[in-house]
Short mmCIF file of C-alpha atoms in Angstrom, two decimals:
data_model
loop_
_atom_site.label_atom_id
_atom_site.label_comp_id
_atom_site.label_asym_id
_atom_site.label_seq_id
_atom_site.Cartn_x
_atom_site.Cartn_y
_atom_site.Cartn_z
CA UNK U 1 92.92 72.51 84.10
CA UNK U 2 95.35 71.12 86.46
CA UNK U 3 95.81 73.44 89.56
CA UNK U 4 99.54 73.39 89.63
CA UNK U 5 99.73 73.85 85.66
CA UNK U 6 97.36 76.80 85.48
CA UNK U 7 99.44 78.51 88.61
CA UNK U 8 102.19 77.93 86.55
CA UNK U 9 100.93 79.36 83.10
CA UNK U 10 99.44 82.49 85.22
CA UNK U 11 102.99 82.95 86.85
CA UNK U 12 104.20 82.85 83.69
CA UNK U 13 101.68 85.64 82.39
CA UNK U 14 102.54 87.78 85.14
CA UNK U 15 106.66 87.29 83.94
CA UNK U 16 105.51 88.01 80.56
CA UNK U 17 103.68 91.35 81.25
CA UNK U 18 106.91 92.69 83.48
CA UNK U 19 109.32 92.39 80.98
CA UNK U 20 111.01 96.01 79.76
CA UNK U 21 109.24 97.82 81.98
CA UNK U 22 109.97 100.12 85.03
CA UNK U 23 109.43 97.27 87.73
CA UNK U 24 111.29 94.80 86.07
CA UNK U 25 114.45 97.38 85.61
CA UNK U 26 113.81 98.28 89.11
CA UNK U 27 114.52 94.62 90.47
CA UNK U 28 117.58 94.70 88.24
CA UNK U 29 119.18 97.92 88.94
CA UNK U 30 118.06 99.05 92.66
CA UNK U 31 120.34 96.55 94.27
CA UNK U 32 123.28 97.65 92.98
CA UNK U 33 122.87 101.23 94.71
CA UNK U 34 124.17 100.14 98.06
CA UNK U 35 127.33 98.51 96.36
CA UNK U 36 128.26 100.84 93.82
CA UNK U 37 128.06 103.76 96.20
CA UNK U 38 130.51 101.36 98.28
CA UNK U 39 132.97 100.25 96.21
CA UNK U 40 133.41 104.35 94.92
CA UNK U 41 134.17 104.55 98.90
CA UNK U 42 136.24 101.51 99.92
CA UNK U 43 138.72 102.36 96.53
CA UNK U 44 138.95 105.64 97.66
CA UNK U 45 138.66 105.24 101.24
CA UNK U 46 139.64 102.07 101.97
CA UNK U 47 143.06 102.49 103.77
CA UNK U 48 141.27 105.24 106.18
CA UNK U 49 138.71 102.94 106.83
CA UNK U 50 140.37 99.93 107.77
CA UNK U 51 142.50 102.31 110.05
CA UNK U 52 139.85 102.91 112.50
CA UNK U 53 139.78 98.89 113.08
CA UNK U 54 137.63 95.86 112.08
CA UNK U 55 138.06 93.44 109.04
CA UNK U 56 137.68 94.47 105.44
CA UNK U 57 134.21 92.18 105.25
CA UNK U 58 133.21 93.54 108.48
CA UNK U 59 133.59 97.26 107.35
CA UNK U 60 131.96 96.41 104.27
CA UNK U 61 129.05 94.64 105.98
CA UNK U 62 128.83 97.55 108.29
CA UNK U 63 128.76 100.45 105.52
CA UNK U 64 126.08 97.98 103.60
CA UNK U 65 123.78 97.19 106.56
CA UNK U 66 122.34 100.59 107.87
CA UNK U 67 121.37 102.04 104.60
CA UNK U 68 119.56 98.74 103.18
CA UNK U 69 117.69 98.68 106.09
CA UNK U 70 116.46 101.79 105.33
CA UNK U 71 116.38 101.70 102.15
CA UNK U 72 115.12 98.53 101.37
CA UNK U 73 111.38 98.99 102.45
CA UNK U 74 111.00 102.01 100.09
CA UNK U 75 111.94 99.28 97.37
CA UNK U 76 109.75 97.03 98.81
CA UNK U 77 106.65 99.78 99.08
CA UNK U 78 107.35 100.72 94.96
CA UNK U 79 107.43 97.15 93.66
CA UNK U 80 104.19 96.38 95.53
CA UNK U 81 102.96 99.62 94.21
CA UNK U 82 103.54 98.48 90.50
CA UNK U 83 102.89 95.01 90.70
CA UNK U 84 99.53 95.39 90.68
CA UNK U 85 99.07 99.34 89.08
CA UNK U 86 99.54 97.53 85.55
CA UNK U 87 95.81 96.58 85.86
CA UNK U 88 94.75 99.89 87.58
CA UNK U 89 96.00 102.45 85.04
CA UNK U 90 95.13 100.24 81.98
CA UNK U 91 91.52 99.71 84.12
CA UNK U 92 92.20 96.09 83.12
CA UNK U 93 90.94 94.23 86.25
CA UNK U 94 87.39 93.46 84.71
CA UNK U 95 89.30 91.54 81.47
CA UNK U 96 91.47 89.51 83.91
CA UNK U 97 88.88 87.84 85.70
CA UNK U 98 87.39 87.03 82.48
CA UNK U 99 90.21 84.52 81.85
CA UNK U 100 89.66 81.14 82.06
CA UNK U 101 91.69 81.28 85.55
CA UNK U 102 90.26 80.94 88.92
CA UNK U 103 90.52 84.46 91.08
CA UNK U 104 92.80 82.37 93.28
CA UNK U 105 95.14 81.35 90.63
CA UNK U 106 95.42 85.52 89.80
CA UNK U 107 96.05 85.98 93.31
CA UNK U 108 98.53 83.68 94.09
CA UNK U 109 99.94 84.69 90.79
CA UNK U 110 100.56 88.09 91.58
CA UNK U 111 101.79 87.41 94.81
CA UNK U 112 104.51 84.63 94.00
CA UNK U 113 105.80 87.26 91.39
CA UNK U 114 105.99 89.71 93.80
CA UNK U 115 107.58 87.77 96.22
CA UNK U 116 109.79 86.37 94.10
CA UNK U 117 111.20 89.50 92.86
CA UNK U 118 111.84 90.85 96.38
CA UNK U 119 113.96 87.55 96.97
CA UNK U 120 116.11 88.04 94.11
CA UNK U 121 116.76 91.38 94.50
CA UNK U 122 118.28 90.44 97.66
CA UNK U 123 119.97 88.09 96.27
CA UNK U 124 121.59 90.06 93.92
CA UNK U 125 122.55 92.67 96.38
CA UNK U 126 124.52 90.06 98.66
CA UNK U 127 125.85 88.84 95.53
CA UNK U 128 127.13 92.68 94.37
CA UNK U 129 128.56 92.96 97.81
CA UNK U 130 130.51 90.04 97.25
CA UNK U 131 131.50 91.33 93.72
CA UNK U 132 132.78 94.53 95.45
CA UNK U 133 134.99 93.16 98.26
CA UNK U 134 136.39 90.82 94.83
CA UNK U 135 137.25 94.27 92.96
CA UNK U 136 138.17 96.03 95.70
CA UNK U 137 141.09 93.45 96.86
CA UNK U 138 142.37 93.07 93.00
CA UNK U 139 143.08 97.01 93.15
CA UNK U 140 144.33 96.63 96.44
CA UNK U 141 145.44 93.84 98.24
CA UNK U 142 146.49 94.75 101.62
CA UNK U 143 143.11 95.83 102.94
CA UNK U 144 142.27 92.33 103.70
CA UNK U 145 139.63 91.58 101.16
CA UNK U 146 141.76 88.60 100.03
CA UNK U 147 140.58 86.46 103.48
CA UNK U 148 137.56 84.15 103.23
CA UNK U 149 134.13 85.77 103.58
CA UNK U 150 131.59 83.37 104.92
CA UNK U 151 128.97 82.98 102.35
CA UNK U 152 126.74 80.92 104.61
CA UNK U 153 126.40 83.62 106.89
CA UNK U 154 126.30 86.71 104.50
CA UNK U 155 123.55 84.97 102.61
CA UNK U 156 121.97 83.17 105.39
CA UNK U 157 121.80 86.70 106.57
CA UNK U 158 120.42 88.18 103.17
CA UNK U 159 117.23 85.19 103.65
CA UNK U 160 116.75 86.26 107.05
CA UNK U 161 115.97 89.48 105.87
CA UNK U 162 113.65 88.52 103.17
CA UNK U 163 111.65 86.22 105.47
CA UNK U 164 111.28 89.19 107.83
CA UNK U 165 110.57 91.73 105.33
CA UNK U 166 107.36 89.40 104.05
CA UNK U 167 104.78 90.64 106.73
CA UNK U 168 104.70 93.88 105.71
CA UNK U 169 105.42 93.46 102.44
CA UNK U 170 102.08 91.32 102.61
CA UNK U 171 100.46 94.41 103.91
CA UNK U 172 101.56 96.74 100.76
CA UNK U 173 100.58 93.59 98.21
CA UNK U 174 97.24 93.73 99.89
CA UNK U 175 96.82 97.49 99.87
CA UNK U 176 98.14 97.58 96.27
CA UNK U 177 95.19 95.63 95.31
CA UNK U 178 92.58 97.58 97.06
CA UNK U 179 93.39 101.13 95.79
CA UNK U 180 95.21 102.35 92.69
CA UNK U 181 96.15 105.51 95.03
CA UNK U 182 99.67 105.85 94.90
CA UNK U 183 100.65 108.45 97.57
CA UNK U 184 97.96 106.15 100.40
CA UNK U 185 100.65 103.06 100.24
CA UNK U 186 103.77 105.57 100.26
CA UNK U 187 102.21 107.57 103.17
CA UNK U 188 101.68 104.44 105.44
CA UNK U 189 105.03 102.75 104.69
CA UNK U 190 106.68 105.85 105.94
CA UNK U 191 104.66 106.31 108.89
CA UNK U 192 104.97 102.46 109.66
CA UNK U 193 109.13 103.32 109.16
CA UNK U 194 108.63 106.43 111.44
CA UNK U 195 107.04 105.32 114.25
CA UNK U 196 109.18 101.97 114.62
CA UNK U 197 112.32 104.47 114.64
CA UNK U 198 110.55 106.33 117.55
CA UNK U 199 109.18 103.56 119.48
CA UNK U 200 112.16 101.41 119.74
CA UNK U 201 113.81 103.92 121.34
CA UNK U 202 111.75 102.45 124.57
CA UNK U 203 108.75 100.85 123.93
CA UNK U 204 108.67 97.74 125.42
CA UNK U 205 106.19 96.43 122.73
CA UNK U 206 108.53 98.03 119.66
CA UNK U 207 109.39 93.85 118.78
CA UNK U 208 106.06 93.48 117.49
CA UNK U 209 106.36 96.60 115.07
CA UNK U 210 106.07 94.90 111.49
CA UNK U 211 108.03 97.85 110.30
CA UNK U 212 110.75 96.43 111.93
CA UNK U 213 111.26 92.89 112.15
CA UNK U 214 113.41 93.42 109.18
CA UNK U 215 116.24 95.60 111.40
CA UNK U 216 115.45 92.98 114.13
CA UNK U 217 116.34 90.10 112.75
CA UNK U 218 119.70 91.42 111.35
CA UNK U 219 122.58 88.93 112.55
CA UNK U 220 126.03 89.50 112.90
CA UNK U 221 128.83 88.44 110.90
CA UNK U 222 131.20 86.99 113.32
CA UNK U 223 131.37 83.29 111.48
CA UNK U 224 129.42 81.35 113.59
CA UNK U 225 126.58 79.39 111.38
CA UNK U 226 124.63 79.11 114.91
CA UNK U 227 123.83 82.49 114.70
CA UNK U 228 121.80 81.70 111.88
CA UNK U 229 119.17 80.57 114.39
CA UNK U 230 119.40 82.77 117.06
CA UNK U 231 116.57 85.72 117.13
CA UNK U 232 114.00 83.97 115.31
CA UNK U 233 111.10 85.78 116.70
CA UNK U 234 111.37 89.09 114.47
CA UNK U 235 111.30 86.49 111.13
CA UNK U 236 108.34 83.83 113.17
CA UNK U 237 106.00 86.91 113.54
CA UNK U 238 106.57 88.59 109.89
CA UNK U 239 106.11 85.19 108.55
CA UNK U 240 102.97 85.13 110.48
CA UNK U 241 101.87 88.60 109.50
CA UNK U 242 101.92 86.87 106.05
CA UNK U 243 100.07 84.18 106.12
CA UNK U 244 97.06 86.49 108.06
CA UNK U 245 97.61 89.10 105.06
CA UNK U 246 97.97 86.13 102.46
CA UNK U 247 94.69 84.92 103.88
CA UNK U 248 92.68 87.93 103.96
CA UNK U 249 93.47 88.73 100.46
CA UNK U 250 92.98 85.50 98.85
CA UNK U 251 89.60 85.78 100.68
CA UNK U 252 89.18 89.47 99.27
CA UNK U 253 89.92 88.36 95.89
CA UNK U 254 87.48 85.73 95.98
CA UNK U 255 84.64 88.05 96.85
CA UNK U 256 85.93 91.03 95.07
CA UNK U 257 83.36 92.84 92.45
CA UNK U 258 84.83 94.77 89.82
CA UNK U 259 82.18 97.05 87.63
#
């Protein structure tokens, strides 16, 4: 079977086997946290916070960007959790590799799903932001949501993000596969979080915390495209976290036993 068509049906599978279920609902409905919870503050709070200064985007931006950076890696922790916990409950690992699929075409599988669904979710929460400043301004105009929000730089923002929140989501993909212990994963997400909050307090090494190259590589807002390409190393090293972790797995996967 063609290489590119059998990626393509096991991509497919791996669609197939998400649909109605808790992941799949989680992708949907976790990004709109962050924006409901603002747009319940900006209707009611709006006036007062536009009073302490900035623009209606900027507030916005500024209420959104703390708590998804927070927040965010928890989702990112669950969903690589549950990606691959389908075959570790049901104790269906030994009937996949049975399939007429190569171990790499699972992999990769698995792991463009995964990816995938951490893209879109993104996505969709830039998107919901938008959606909120829209709602917000039609109940009330003079807060300033009515001027021109620069979608190349909220979402070229939002991609930032994702490519800097891919090294160690590579390390919870891979960890995912090893062990179907749920609290393991959890614990060393949070301790990753943990010690990057204490460490870039002074550190001079805290930059090379994959726990953090997300926060890192968060640009401003300030309408200049340029800044699009400023800070790049936060986003070079998580996307070479990836490709070590991509590597290393794919390599696993291939000499993986399962009895």
């Amino acid at each position: 079977m063609n290489s590119a068509l059998a990626l393509k049906k096991g991509i497919s599978a791996e669609l197939f086997k998400f649909r109605s279920t808790f992941v799949f609902w989680l992708v949907i409905l976790a990004p709109a946290f962050i924006p409901t919870i603002n747009l319940i503050v900006f209707l009611q709070r709006g006036d007062e916070i536009l009073a302490r200064g900035g623009t209606a985007w900027g507030n916005l931006m500024q209420f959104s960007t703390g708590p998804s950076g927070f927040l965010f890696p928890f989702f990112v922790f669950i969903v690589a959790l549950f990606v691959n916990n389908i075959e570790w409950s049901s104790n269906t690992w030994k009937l996949i590799y049975t399939q007429p699929l190569s171990r790499l075409n699972i992999y990769f599988s698995k792991l463009i799903v995964f990816v995938l669904m951490l893209f879109l979710s993104l996505i969709l929460y830039g998107s919901l932001l938008v959606l909120v400043g829209k709602i917000v301004h039609s109940t009330n105009p003079d807060l300033g949501f009515g001027n021109p929000l620069n979608l190349t730089i909220h979402f070229g923002n939002i991609v930032r993000t994702f490519l800097a929140t891919l090294g160690f989501a590579s390390i919870h993909f891979y960890i995912s596969q090893k062990t179907k212990n749920l609290i393991l994963p959890l614990g060393i997400g949070i301790g990753g979080l943990i010690s990057f909050m204490i460490l870039v307090q002074g550190w001079e090494y805290a930059a090379y915390h994959p726990y953090g190259f997300h926060i890192l590589a968060n640009g401003s807002n300030n309408g200049d495209t340029s800044i699009l390409l400023d800070n790049l190393r936060p986003i070079t090293l998580s996307l070479g976290l990836f490709v070590i972790m991509t590597t290393i797995g794919a390599i696993d996967a291939l000499k993986k036993r399962i009895v």
